[in-house]
mmCIF file of C-alpha atoms in Angstrom:
data_model
loop_
_atom_site.group_PDB
_atom_site.id
_atom_site.type_symbol
_atom_site.label_atom_id
_atom_site.label_comp_id
_atom_site.label_asym_id
_atom_site.label_seq_id
_atom_site.Cartn_x
_atom_site.Cartn_y
_atom_site.Cartn_z
ATOM 1 C CA MET Y 1 0.000 0.000 0.000
ATOM 2 C CA ILE Y 2 1.411 3.425 -0.953
ATOM 3 C CA PRO Y 3 1.086 5.886 1.947
ATOM 4 C CA SER Y 4 -1.173 8.837 1.310
ATOM 5 C CA LEU Y 5 0.191 12.366 1.469
ATOM 6 C CA PRO Y 6 0.131 13.822 4.986
ATOM 7 C CA LEU Y 7 -3.210 15.452 5.872
ATOM 8 C CA LYS Y 8 -4.602 14.733 2.401
ATOM 9 C CA THR Y 9 -7.649 13.194 4.033
ATOM 10 C CA LEU Y 10 -8.724 16.602 5.344
ATOM 11 C CA GLN Y 11 -9.647 17.589 1.794
ATOM 12 C CA ASN Y 12 -12.715 15.388 2.291
ATOM 13 C CA VAL Y 13 -15.513 17.756 3.443
ATOM 14 C CA GLU Y 14 -17.612 15.023 5.043
ATOM 15 C CA PHE Y 15 -14.619 13.742 6.982
ATOM 16 C CA ARG Y 16 -13.975 17.284 8.227
ATOM 17 C CA ASN Y 17 -17.577 17.577 9.431
ATOM 18 C CA LEU Y 18 -17.292 14.262 11.248
ATOM 19 C CA LEU Y 19 -14.044 15.314 12.924
ATOM 20 C CA THR Y 20 -15.379 18.760 13.837
ATOM 21 C CA GLY Y 21 -18.489 17.294 15.439
ATOM 22 C CA ARG Y 22 -16.365 14.785 17.307
ATOM 23 C CA PHE Y 23 -13.972 17.519 18.444
ATOM 24 C CA VAL Y 24 -16.812 19.542 19.953
ATOM 25 C CA ILE Y 25 -18.589 16.647 21.656
ATOM 26 C CA VAL Y 26 -15.397 15.104 23.076
ATOM 27 C CA MET Y 27 -14.410 18.529 24.404
ATOM 28 C CA ALA Y 28 -17.761 18.648 26.177
ATOM 29 C CA PHE Y 29 -17.282 15.127 27.593
ATOM 30 C CA ARG Y 30 -13.815 15.989 28.921
ATOM 31 C CA MET Y 31 -15.114 19.173 30.528
ATOM 32 C CA LEU Y 32 -17.842 17.065 32.124
ATOM 33 C CA ALA Y 33 -15.342 14.498 33.429
ATOM 34 C CA THR Y 34 -13.228 17.260 34.978
ATOM 35 C CA LEU Y 35 -16.285 18.896 36.507
ATOM 36 C CA LEU Y 36 -17.746 15.685 37.938
ATOM 37 C CA GLY Y 37 -14.474 14.592 39.547
ATOM 38 C CA TRP Y 38 -14.083 18.003 41.171
ATOM 39 C CA TRP Y 39 -17.761 18.317 42.125
ATOM 40 C CA VAL Y 40 -18.034 14.889 43.733
ATOM 41 C CA TYR Y 41 -14.741 15.237 45.620
ATOM 42 C CA GLN Y 42 -15.779 18.628 46.982
ATOM 43 C CA LEU Y 43 -19.066 17.088 48.126
ATOM 44 C CA THR Y 44 -17.573 13.981 49.756
ATOM 45 C CA LYS Y 45 -13.811 14.513 50.284
ATOM 46 C CA ASP Y 46 -13.502 10.785 49.574
ATOM 47 C CA PRO Y 47 -11.258 9.505 46.727
ATOM 48 C CA PHE Y 48 -13.387 6.362 46.486
ATOM 49 C CA SER Y 49 -16.413 8.487 45.510
ATOM 50 C CA ILE Y 50 -14.512 9.576 42.381
ATOM 51 C CA GLY Y 51 -13.998 5.935 41.476
ATOM 52 C CA LEU Y 52 -17.739 5.341 41.736
ATOM 53 C CA ILE Y 53 -18.315 7.851 38.908
ATOM 54 C CA GLY Y 54 -16.463 5.528 36.537
ATOM 55 C CA LEU Y 55 -18.228 2.460 37.884
ATOM 56 C CA SER Y 56 -21.623 4.142 37.412
ATOM 57 C CA GLU Y 57 -20.877 4.652 33.724
ATOM 58 C CA VAL Y 58 -18.971 1.501 32.860
ATOM 59 C CA ILE Y 59 -21.527 -1.028 34.127
ATOM 60 C CA PRO Y 60 -24.291 -0.043 31.656
ATOM 61 C CA ALA Y 61 -21.788 0.821 28.916
ATOM 62 C CA VAL Y 62 -20.100 -2.587 29.001
ATOM 63 C CA SER Y 63 -23.423 -4.410 29.478
ATOM 64 C CA CYS Y 64 -24.895 -2.795 26.347
ATOM 65 C CA ALA Y 65 -21.752 -2.682 24.189
ATOM 66 C CA LEU Y 66 -22.126 -5.965 22.281
ATOM 67 C CA TYR Y 67 -25.793 -5.326 21.546
ATOM 68 C CA ALA Y 68 -24.871 -1.791 20.485
ATOM 69 C CA GLY Y 69 -22.438 -3.231 17.942
ATOM 70 C CA HIS Y 70 -25.205 -5.341 16.452
ATOM 71 C CA VAL Y 71 -27.527 -2.313 16.245
ATOM 72 C CA ILE Y 72 -24.814 -0.190 14.599
ATOM 73 C CA ASP Y 73 -24.089 -2.814 11.936
ATOM 74 C CA MET Y 74 -27.776 -3.387 11.190
ATOM 75 C CA ASN Y 75 -29.018 0.232 11.090
ATOM 76 C CA GLU Y 76 -28.347 3.636 9.579
ATOM 77 C CA LYS Y 77 -25.418 5.162 11.483
ATOM 78 C CA LYS Y 78 -26.102 8.898 11.145
ATOM 79 C CA LYS Y 79 -29.522 8.535 12.758
ATOM 80 C CA LEU Y 80 -28.068 6.553 15.667
ATOM 81 C CA LEU Y 81 -25.343 9.146 16.158
ATOM 82 C CA LEU Y 82 -27.880 11.974 16.410
ATOM 83 C CA ILE Y 83 -30.126 10.013 18.793
ATOM 84 C CA CYS Y 84 -27.183 9.449 21.132
ATOM 85 C CA ASN Y 85 -26.138 13.088 20.817
ATOM 86 C CA TYR Y 86 -29.533 14.388 21.949
ATOM 87 C CA ALA Y 87 -29.799 11.739 24.675
ATOM 88 C CA TYR Y 88 -26.671 13.283 26.191
ATOM 89 C CA VAL Y 89 -28.216 16.757 25.981
ATOM 90 C CA PHE Y 90 -31.242 15.568 27.976
ATOM 91 C CA LEU Y 91 -29.280 13.578 30.562
ATOM 92 C CA ILE Y 92 -26.601 16.182 31.270
ATOM 93 C CA GLY Y 93 -29.392 18.754 31.378
ATOM 94 C CA LEU Y 94 -30.777 16.912 34.427
ATOM 95 C CA LEU Y 95 -27.614 17.837 36.343
ATOM 96 C CA LEU Y 96 -28.664 21.478 36.094
ATOM 97 C CA ILE Y 97 -31.337 20.744 38.710
ATOM 98 C CA PRO Y 98 -28.963 20.289 41.688
ATOM 99 C CA ALA Y 99 -26.481 22.784 40.188
ATOM 100 C CA PHE Y 100 -28.995 25.663 40.011
ATOM 101 C CA LEU Y 101 -31.558 24.688 42.644
ATOM 102 C CA ASN Y 102 -29.397 23.205 45.385
ATOM 103 C CA VAL Y 103 -30.166 25.976 47.893
ATOM 104 C CA GLU Y 104 -33.898 26.189 47.102
ATOM 105 C CA LEU Y 105 -34.427 22.408 47.270
ATOM 106 C CA HIS Y 106 -32.084 21.853 50.236
ATOM 107 C CA PHE Y 107 -30.155 18.960 48.680
ATOM 108 C CA SER Y 108 -27.517 17.347 50.871
ATOM 109 C CA GLY Y 109 -24.082 16.514 49.508
ATOM 110 C CA HIS Y 110 -24.880 12.797 49.491
ATOM 111 C CA GLN Y 111 -28.170 13.337 47.668
ATOM 112 C CA ILE Y 112 -26.421 15.314 44.928
ATOM 113 C CA THR Y 113 -23.717 12.674 44.664
ATOM 114 C CA TYR Y 114 -26.242 9.833 44.271
ATOM 115 C CA PHE Y 115 -28.161 11.866 41.709
ATOM 116 C CA ILE Y 116 -24.933 12.360 39.710
ATOM 117 C CA TYR Y 117 -24.251 8.613 39.802
ATOM 118 C CA THR Y 118 -27.779 7.911 38.527
ATOM 119 C CA VAL Y 119 -27.481 10.340 35.599
ATOM 120 C CA ILE Y 120 -24.040 8.978 34.679
ATOM 121 C CA PHE Y 121 -25.481 5.443 34.718
ATOM 122 C CA PHE Y 122 -27.855 6.393 31.902
ATOM 123 C CA THR Y 123 -25.150 8.246 29.960
ATOM 124 C CA GLY Y 124 -23.268 4.953 30.060
ATOM 125 C CA ILE Y 125 -26.015 3.384 27.937
ATOM 126 C CA ALA Y 126 -25.705 6.199 25.386
ATOM 127 C CA ARG Y 127 -21.932 5.848 25.433
ATOM 128 C CA ALA Y 128 -22.170 2.168 24.491
ATOM 129 C CA PHE Y 129 -23.650 3.307 21.169
ATOM 130 C CA ILE Y 130 -21.937 6.627 20.454
ATOM 131 C CA GLY Y 131 -18.419 5.364 21.166
ATOM 132 C CA PRO Y 132 -18.151 2.902 18.235
ATOM 133 C CA ILE Y 133 -20.319 4.856 15.767
ATOM 134 C CA VAL Y 134 -17.797 7.517 14.727
ATOM 135 C CA PRO Y 135 -14.856 5.171 14.031
ATOM 136 C CA SER Y 136 -17.182 2.753 12.241
ATOM 137 C CA MET Y 137 -18.249 5.568 9.877
ATOM 138 C CA ILE Y 138 -14.725 6.582 8.862
ATOM 139 C CA PRO Y 139 -13.957 3.700 6.435
ATOM 140 C CA GLN Y 140 -17.092 4.558 4.412
ATOM 141 C CA ILE Y 141 -16.137 8.236 4.227
ATOM 142 C CA VAL Y 142 -12.458 8.011 3.225
ATOM 143 C CA GLN Y 143 -10.665 5.867 0.648
ATOM 144 C CA LYS Y 144 -8.851 2.800 1.947
ATOM 145 C CA ILE Y 145 -5.447 4.201 1.005
ATOM 146 C CA ASN Y 146 -6.145 7.171 3.290
ATOM 147 C CA LEU Y 147 -7.478 5.071 6.189
ATOM 148 C CA PRO Y 148 -4.286 4.942 8.328
ATOM 149 C CA ASN Y 149 -3.938 8.703 7.977
ATOM 150 C CA ALA Y 150 -7.640 9.186 8.803
ATOM 151 C CA ILE Y 151 -7.293 7.056 11.947
ATOM 152 C CA THR Y 152 -4.314 9.131 13.097
ATOM 153 C CA LEU Y 153 -6.180 12.385 12.428
ATOM 154 C CA ASN Y 154 -9.211 11.039 14.279
ATOM 155 C CA GLN Y 155 -7.059 10.263 17.306
ATOM 156 C CA ALA Y 156 -5.323 13.653 17.058
ATOM 157 C CA THR Y 157 -8.729 15.356 17.008
ATOM 158 C CA PHE Y 158 -9.808 13.358 20.038
ATOM 159 C CA LEU Y 159 -6.713 14.313 21.995
ATOM 160 C CA ILE Y 160 -6.684 17.988 21.053
ATOM 161 C CA SER Y 161 -10.321 18.229 22.123
ATOM 162 C CA SER Y 162 -9.448 16.393 25.347
ATOM 163 C CA VAL Y 163 -6.732 18.918 26.137
ATOM 164 C CA CYS Y 164 -9.086 21.808 25.430
ATOM 165 C CA GLY Y 165 -11.881 20.187 27.424
ATOM 166 C CA HIS Y 166 -9.826 19.430 30.525
ATOM 167 C CA ALA Y 167 -8.178 22.852 30.551
ATOM 168 C CA ALA Y 168 -11.419 24.725 29.817
ATOM 169 C CA GLY Y 169 -13.233 22.687 32.449
ATOM 170 C CA GLY Y 170 -10.784 23.671 35.169
ATOM 171 C CA PHE Y 171 -10.846 27.313 34.068
ATOM 172 C CA LEU Y 172 -14.640 27.537 33.956
ATOM 173 C CA ILE Y 173 -15.060 25.828 37.341
ATOM 174 C CA GLU Y 174 -12.575 28.252 38.900
ATOM 175 C CA PHE Y 175 -14.099 31.438 37.508
ATOM 176 C CA TYR Y 176 -17.771 30.661 36.774
ATOM 177 C CA GLY Y 177 -18.687 27.733 39.004
ATOM 178 C CA ILE Y 178 -20.325 24.391 38.408
ATOM 179 C CA LYS Y 179 -23.715 25.478 37.092
ATOM 180 C CA TRP Y 180 -22.398 27.703 34.294
ATOM 181 C CA THR Y 181 -19.772 25.124 33.345
ATOM 182 C CA LEU Y 182 -22.596 22.596 32.932
ATOM 183 C CA THR Y 183 -24.480 25.085 30.774
ATOM 184 C CA VAL Y 184 -21.484 25.472 28.467
ATOM 185 C CA ILE Y 185 -21.105 21.680 28.240
ATOM 186 C CA ILE Y 186 -24.720 21.239 27.121
ATOM 187 C CA GLY Y 187 -24.320 24.022 24.561
ATOM 188 C CA LEU Y 188 -21.266 22.279 23.090
ATOM 189 C CA ILE Y 189 -23.112 18.962 22.751
ATOM 190 C CA ILE Y 190 -25.920 20.733 20.871
ATOM 191 C CA LEU Y 191 -23.326 22.437 18.652
ATOM 192 C CA ALA Y 192 -21.789 19.062 17.782
ATOM 193 C CA SER Y 193 -25.141 17.849 16.447
ATOM 194 C CA PHE Y 194 -25.122 20.604 13.805
ATOM 195 C CA PHE Y 195 -22.036 19.064 12.218
ATOM 196 C CA PHE Y 196 -23.429 15.526 12.478
ATOM 197 C CA TRP Y 197 -26.570 16.630 10.593
ATOM 198 C CA LYS Y 198 -24.330 17.460 7.593
ATOM 199 C CA LEU Y 199 -23.150 13.843 7.235
ATOM 200 C CA LYS Y 200 -24.576 11.530 4.604
ATOM 201 C CA PRO Y 201 -26.639 8.565 5.813
ATOM 202 C CA GLN Y 202 -24.755 5.268 6.061
ATOM 203 C CA PHE Y 203 -27.124 2.362 5.569
ATOM 204 C CA SER Y 204 -26.428 -1.207 6.591
ATOM 205 C CA SER Y 205 -25.631 -3.882 4.018
ATOM 206 C CA HIS Y 206 -27.810 -6.252 6.056
ATOM 207 C CA LYS Y 207 -31.567 -6.463 5.676
ATOM 208 C CA LYS Y 208 -33.595 -5.804 8.817
ATOM 209 C CA GLY Y 209 -34.094 -9.041 10.737
ATOM 210 C CA GLU Y 210 -31.697 -10.905 8.457
ATOM 211 C CA VAL Y 211 -29.250 -11.695 11.271
ATOM 212 C CA LYS Y 212 -30.274 -12.835 14.756
ATOM 213 C CA VAL Y 213 -28.907 -10.776 17.617
ATOM 214 C CA MET Y 214 -26.961 -13.519 19.390
ATOM 215 C CA GLU Y 215 -25.491 -14.875 16.157
ATOM 216 C CA SER Y 216 -24.467 -11.349 15.189
ATOM 217 C CA ILE Y 217 -22.777 -10.705 18.534
ATOM 218 C CA LYS Y 218 -21.025 -14.068 18.437
ATOM 219 C CA GLU Y 219 -19.618 -13.332 14.981
ATOM 220 C CA GLY Y 220 -17.994 -10.089 16.141
ATOM 221 C CA VAL Y 221 -16.546 -11.528 19.355
ATOM 222 C CA SER Y 222 -15.210 -14.678 17.694
ATOM 223 C CA TYR Y 223 -13.442 -12.592 15.048
ATOM 224 C CA ILE Y 224 -11.525 -10.724 17.770
ATOM 225 C CA PHE Y 225 -10.484 -13.909 19.553
ATOM 226 C CA LYS Y 226 -9.210 -15.588 16.389
ATOM 227 C CA THR Y 227 -7.244 -12.491 15.311
ATOM 228 C CA LYS Y 228 -4.361 -12.565 17.779
ATOM 229 C CA GLU Y 229 -2.961 -9.171 16.821
ATOM 230 C CA ILE Y 230 -6.269 -7.471 17.663
ATOM 231 C CA LEU Y 231 -6.796 -9.516 20.831
ATOM 232 C CA GLY Y 232 -3.267 -8.868 22.079
ATOM 233 C CA ALA Y 233 -3.427 -5.133 21.407
ATOM 234 C CA LEU Y 234 -6.798 -4.773 23.137
ATOM 235 C CA CYS Y 235 -5.792 -6.838 26.172
ATOM 236 C CA LEU Y 236 -2.581 -4.866 26.482
ATOM 237 C CA ASP Y 237 -4.519 -1.619 26.498
ATOM 238 C CA MET Y 238 -7.167 -2.845 28.913
ATOM 239 C CA PHE Y 239 -4.903 -4.214 31.624
ATOM 240 C CA ALA Y 240 -2.156 -1.616 31.295
ATOM 241 C CA VAL Y 241 -4.507 1.362 31.577
ATOM 242 C CA LEU Y 242 -6.682 -0.440 34.137
ATOM 243 C CA PHE Y 243 -3.778 -0.532 36.579
ATOM 244 C CA GLY Y 244 -1.679 2.353 35.282
ATOM 245 C CA GLY Y 245 -4.292 5.094 34.971
ATOM 246 C CA ALA Y 246 -3.508 7.831 37.483
ATOM 247 C CA VAL Y 247 -5.906 10.383 35.971
ATOM 248 C CA ALA Y 248 -8.795 9.442 38.258
ATOM 249 C CA MET Y 249 -6.784 10.463 41.316
ATOM 250 C CA ILE Y 250 -5.666 13.819 39.915
ATOM 251 C CA PRO Y 251 -8.330 15.733 41.928
ATOM 252 C CA VAL Y 252 -6.775 14.256 45.089
ATOM 253 C CA PHE Y 253 -3.201 15.068 44.007
ATOM 254 C CA ALA Y 254 -4.216 18.592 42.959
ATOM 255 C CA THR Y 255 -6.064 19.261 46.215
ATOM 256 C CA ASP Y 256 -4.082 17.449 48.922
ATOM 257 C CA ILE Y 257 -0.549 16.782 47.608
ATOM 258 C CA LEU Y 258 0.362 19.417 45.018
ATOM 259 C CA LYS Y 259 -1.937 22.154 46.443
ATOM 260 C CA SER Y 260 -2.705 23.523 42.964
ATOM 261 C CA GLY Y 261 -6.460 24.254 43.106
ATOM 262 C CA ALA Y 262 -8.993 24.028 40.260
ATOM 263 C CA ASN Y 263 -6.732 25.687 37.671
ATOM 264 C CA GLY Y 264 -3.965 23.229 38.483
ATOM 265 C CA LEU Y 265 -6.501 20.413 38.270
ATOM 266 C CA GLY Y 266 -7.469 21.389 34.732
ATOM 267 C CA LEU Y 267 -3.843 21.549 33.574
ATOM 268 C CA LEU Y 268 -2.926 18.244 35.213
ATOM 269 C CA ASN Y 269 -5.987 16.608 33.654
ATOM 270 C CA ALA Y 270 -4.881 17.929 30.282
ATOM 271 C CA ALA Y 271 -1.198 17.011 30.679
ATOM 272 C CA SER Y 272 -1.313 13.472 29.304
ATOM 273 C CA ASP Y 273 -3.529 14.609 26.444
ATOM 274 C CA ILE Y 274 -1.050 17.389 25.627
ATOM 275 C CA GLY Y 275 1.685 14.772 25.291
ATOM 276 C CA SER Y 276 -0.529 12.540 23.177
ATOM 277 C CA MET Y 277 -1.554 15.465 20.991
ATOM 278 C CA ILE Y 278 2.082 16.372 20.296
ATOM 279 C CA ILE Y 279 3.094 12.845 19.331
ATOM 280 C CA ILE Y 280 -0.028 12.015 17.317
ATOM 281 C CA THR Y 281 0.263 15.252 15.348
ATOM 282 C CA THR Y 282 3.859 14.249 14.618
ATOM 283 C CA LEU Y 283 2.782 10.751 13.565
ATOM 284 C CA SER Y 284 0.218 12.198 11.152
ATOM 285 C CA ILE Y 285 3.146 13.778 9.299
ATOM 286 C CA VAL Y 286 5.876 11.189 9.943
ATOM 287 C CA PRO Y 287 4.096 7.820 10.403
ATOM 288 C CA LEU Y 288 5.661 4.720 11.918
ATOM 289 C CA ARG Y 289 7.028 2.545 9.102
ATOM 290 C CA LYS Y 290 8.045 -0.731 10.776
ATOM 291 C CA ASN Y 291 8.195 -2.821 13.956
ATOM 292 C CA GLN Y 292 4.899 -1.402 15.210
ATOM 293 C CA GLY Y 293 4.303 -4.414 17.488
ATOM 294 C CA LYS Y 294 7.613 -4.033 19.320
ATOM 295 C CA VAL Y 295 7.101 -0.276 19.571
ATOM 296 C CA LEU Y 296 3.658 -0.850 21.099
ATOM 297 C CA LEU Y 297 5.069 -3.072 23.839
ATOM 298 C CA ALA Y 298 7.922 -0.651 24.591
ATOM 299 C CA VAL Y 299 5.720 2.443 24.889
ATOM 300 C CA VAL Y 300 3.253 0.705 27.215
ATOM 301 C CA ALA Y 301 6.114 -0.280 29.526
ATOM 302 C CA GLY Y 302 7.400 3.306 29.383
ATOM 303 C CA PHE Y 303 3.907 4.542 30.217
ATOM 304 C CA GLY Y 304 3.959 2.470 33.397
ATOM 305 C CA LEU Y 305 7.325 3.959 34.439
ATOM 306 C CA CYS Y 306 5.928 7.484 33.980
ATOM 307 C CA ILE Y 307 2.970 6.658 36.221
ATOM 308 C CA ILE Y 308 5.380 5.479 38.915
ATOM 309 C CA GLY Y 309 7.248 8.793 38.605
ATOM 310 C CA PHE Y 310 4.010 10.772 38.870
ATOM 311 C CA GLY Y 311 2.972 8.896 41.995
ATOM 312 C CA LEU Y 312 6.289 9.598 43.732
ATOM 313 C CA SER Y 313 6.574 13.276 42.738
ATOM 314 C CA GLU Y 314 5.699 16.033 45.215
ATOM 315 C CA TYR Y 315 6.439 18.909 42.832
ATOM 316 C CA TYR Y 316 3.716 20.263 40.555
ATOM 317 C CA TRP Y 317 5.731 20.796 37.368
ATOM 318 C CA LEU Y 318 7.599 17.493 37.731
ATOM 319 C CA SER Y 319 4.238 15.727 38.098
ATOM 320 C CA PHE Y 320 2.976 17.629 35.074
ATOM 321 C CA MET Y 321 5.976 16.537 32.956
ATOM 322 C CA PHE Y 322 5.586 12.882 33.958
ATOM 323 C CA LEU Y 323 1.971 13.046 32.784
ATOM 324 C CA VAL Y 324 2.956 14.753 29.506
ATOM 325 C CA LEU Y 325 5.543 12.031 28.802
ATOM 326 C CA SER Y 326 3.042 9.302 29.690
ATOM 327 C CA GLY Y 327 0.641 10.896 27.207
ATOM 328 C CA MET Y 328 3.256 10.885 24.453
ATOM 329 C CA LEU Y 329 3.878 7.179 24.969
ATOM 330 C CA ASP Y 330 0.160 6.433 25.205
ATOM 331 C CA GLY Y 331 -0.428 8.431 22.002
ATOM 332 C CA ILE Y 332 1.900 6.141 20.070
ATOM 333 C CA SER Y 333 0.057 3.163 21.553
ATOM 334 C CA VAL Y 334 -3.339 4.587 20.563
ATOM 335 C CA VAL Y 335 -2.311 5.080 16.922
ATOM 336 C CA ILE Y 336 -0.842 1.595 16.590
ATOM 337 C CA ARG Y 337 -3.809 -0.118 18.246
ATOM 338 C CA GLY Y 338 -6.386 1.874 16.293
ATOM 339 C CA THR Y 339 -4.705 1.106 12.987
ATOM 340 C CA ILE Y 340 -4.421 -2.602 13.757
ATOM 341 C CA VAL Y 341 -8.130 -2.857 14.598
ATOM 342 C CA GLN Y 342 -9.336 -0.892 11.556
ATOM 343 C CA LEU Y 343 -7.060 -2.541 8.973
ATOM 344 C CA LYS Y 344 -7.790 -6.076 10.151
ATOM 345 C CA THR Y 345 -11.590 -5.713 10.459
ATOM 346 C CA PRO Y 346 -13.965 -6.310 7.497
ATOM 347 C CA ASP Y 347 -16.635 -3.647 6.887
ATOM 348 C CA HIS Y 348 -19.645 -5.899 7.529
ATOM 349 C CA ILE Y 349 -18.657 -6.589 11.176
ATOM 350 C CA ARG Y 350 -16.872 -3.312 11.920
ATOM 351 C CA GLY Y 351 -19.540 -2.025 14.323
ATOM 352 C CA ARG Y 352 -19.491 -5.229 16.350
ATOM 353 C CA VAL Y 353 -15.706 -5.405 16.520
ATOM 354 C CA LEU Y 354 -15.435 -1.742 17.481
ATOM 355 C CA SER Y 355 -18.141 -2.207 20.115
ATOM 356 C CA ALA Y 356 -16.218 -5.121 21.580
ATOM 357 C CA ASN Y 357 -13.158 -2.894 21.351
ATOM 358 C CA SER Y 358 -15.074 -0.260 23.331
ATOM 359 C CA ILE Y 359 -15.541 -2.815 26.134
ATOM 360 C CA PHE Y 360 -11.771 -3.088 26.439
ATOM 361 C CA ILE Y 361 -11.425 0.702 26.353
ATOM 362 C CA MET Y 362 -14.189 1.315 28.885
ATOM 363 C CA SER Y 363 -12.915 -1.473 31.103
ATOM 364 C CA SER Y 364 -9.487 0.125 31.124
ATOM 365 C CA ASN Y 365 -10.690 3.706 31.620
ATOM 366 C CA GLU Y 366 -13.846 3.613 33.744
ATOM 367 C CA MET Y 367 -13.035 0.374 35.584
ATOM 368 C CA GLY Y 368 -9.566 1.827 35.975
ATOM 369 C CA GLN Y 369 -11.162 4.850 37.630
ATOM 370 C CA PHE Y 370 -13.018 2.552 40.021
ATOM 371 C CA GLU Y 371 -9.875 0.457 40.624
ATOM 372 C CA SER Y 372 -7.902 3.623 41.335
ATOM 373 C CA GLY Y 373 -10.488 4.790 43.868
ATOM 374 C CA LEU Y 374 -10.602 1.385 45.588
ATOM 375 C CA ALA Y 375 -6.804 1.015 45.611
ATOM 376 C CA ALA Y 376 -6.429 4.536 46.986
ATOM 377 C CA LYS Y 377 -8.834 3.703 49.804
ATOM 378 C CA LEU Y 378 -6.994 0.477 50.669
ATOM 379 C CA LEU Y 379 -3.362 1.466 50.058
ATOM 380 C CA GLY Y 380 -3.331 5.249 50.105
ATOM 381 C CA VAL Y 381 -3.272 7.466 47.017
ATOM 382 C CA VAL Y 382 0.487 7.558 46.379
ATOM 383 C CA LYS Y 383 1.142 3.860 46.970
ATOM 384 C CA SER Y 384 -1.834 2.847 44.797
ATOM 385 C CA VAL Y 385 -0.503 4.848 41.820
ATOM 386 C CA VAL Y 386 3.033 3.422 42.194
ATOM 387 C CA VAL Y 387 1.758 -0.154 42.447
ATOM 388 C CA GLY Y 388 -0.463 0.406 39.395
ATOM 389 C CA GLY Y 389 2.448 1.683 37.319
ATOM 390 C CA THR Y 390 4.544 -1.316 38.334
ATOM 391 C CA LEU Y 391 1.790 -3.729 37.262
ATOM 392 C CA THR Y 392 1.588 -1.939 33.882
ATOM 393 C CA VAL Y 393 5.291 -2.575 33.226
ATOM 394 C CA MET Y 394 4.865 -6.241 34.174
ATOM 395 C CA ILE Y 395 1.835 -6.638 31.875
ATOM 396 C CA ALA Y 396 3.697 -5.178 28.886
ATOM 397 C CA ALA Y 397 6.559 -7.620 29.477
ATOM 398 C CA SER Y 398 4.164 -10.578 29.787
ATOM 399 C CA VAL Y 399 2.254 -9.778 26.572
ATOM 400 C CA GLY Y 400 5.551 -9.404 24.728
ATOM 401 C CA VAL Y 401 6.623 -12.869 25.823
ATOM 402 C CA PHE Y 402 3.359 -14.739 25.174
ATOM 403 C CA ASN Y 403 1.955 -13.043 22.033
ATOM 404 C CA SER Y 404 4.521 -13.431 19.289
ATOM 405 C CA LYS Y 405 2.094 -12.324 16.520
ATOM 406 C CA LEU Y 406 1.611 -8.957 18.173
ATOM 407 C CA ARG Y 407 5.324 -8.622 18.883
ATOM 408 C CA LYS Y 408 6.142 -9.224 15.213
ATOM 409 C CA MET Y 409 3.235 -7.153 13.894
ATOM 410 C CA GLN Y 410 3.960 -4.676 11.067
ATOM 411 C CA TYR Y 411 1.606 -2.843 8.685
#
């Protein structure tokens, strides 16, 4: 395959609309994540309560993910994307009730916290669908020769919006408070829908009712398990980030260890995404040419070492730099894993494979948030982060030894 010219894919107007809509909605989601972590910790002063945010979302998201993949493959994707978009508008809008009417309705801190968990539970159902839809639409929008470049640009867009969302979230919380930050988040989600409306419909190649649900789900899952490169890459991501993710505990570090306040929280939350953004932007211009499997294993191990450094640091800017470096290494991992999954998945089962992929991602991120909260409660915040980073290094070494296909993988 002859590589496409750098950024050539952006000449595609529909692809630009898809990326712009994704940029706006991911920015809103990252602002929301920053706000919820800060809000819940201020209400409870308990690190474990932050972990419960992730658990509240991941349980319905993982439970619905395989069925969501079937629905995506069997139905028109643009319509599903817009339904999920407006479901988020409604659900996040419910959080305005305690934000604006807390004093009038005399809510207690625990009541607000439980209400947040309930709303996030239902957003988890929407996430099961919206997560795989955008990547599943890309191969039908761009030519195959431009697909690796499109995947890199998609990841770069995701990370740039994450940086903007985390930083903007911290800034808005500091200067305008929770209720107006929520208002901005809802406005951004509505704005994203305007770009999604401009996309062309993408109809399924399957006739309605042609494939039974369980048979459809089984086909997607079995394809992952028989394709060792995909399985190895997804397992590596899930277990490494599950134990090595320190982001969930950043509100605790910012408040109790580094004494940096809400502005410092926003910058720390954005730090790993800044690193990822830098490296992914570089990779969109100078792509990896060989030994991608070995590189993947090396960067995951390096990611774990950075998390150990972050956990041990007591200086704000040193902690910030460890997170930036971890983001750079994770960015390389994201590009390699995303390209492996897209290039090795046929179009007719792409939604199901990407939905199964989303289980691994959600398990690593949201279950990682819960694991971080539980480990922090049992071991203490600093020790839990150091132990998690150590386990990440060990997992990378183990996958390298036992999965030779992934180790030798090149594309």
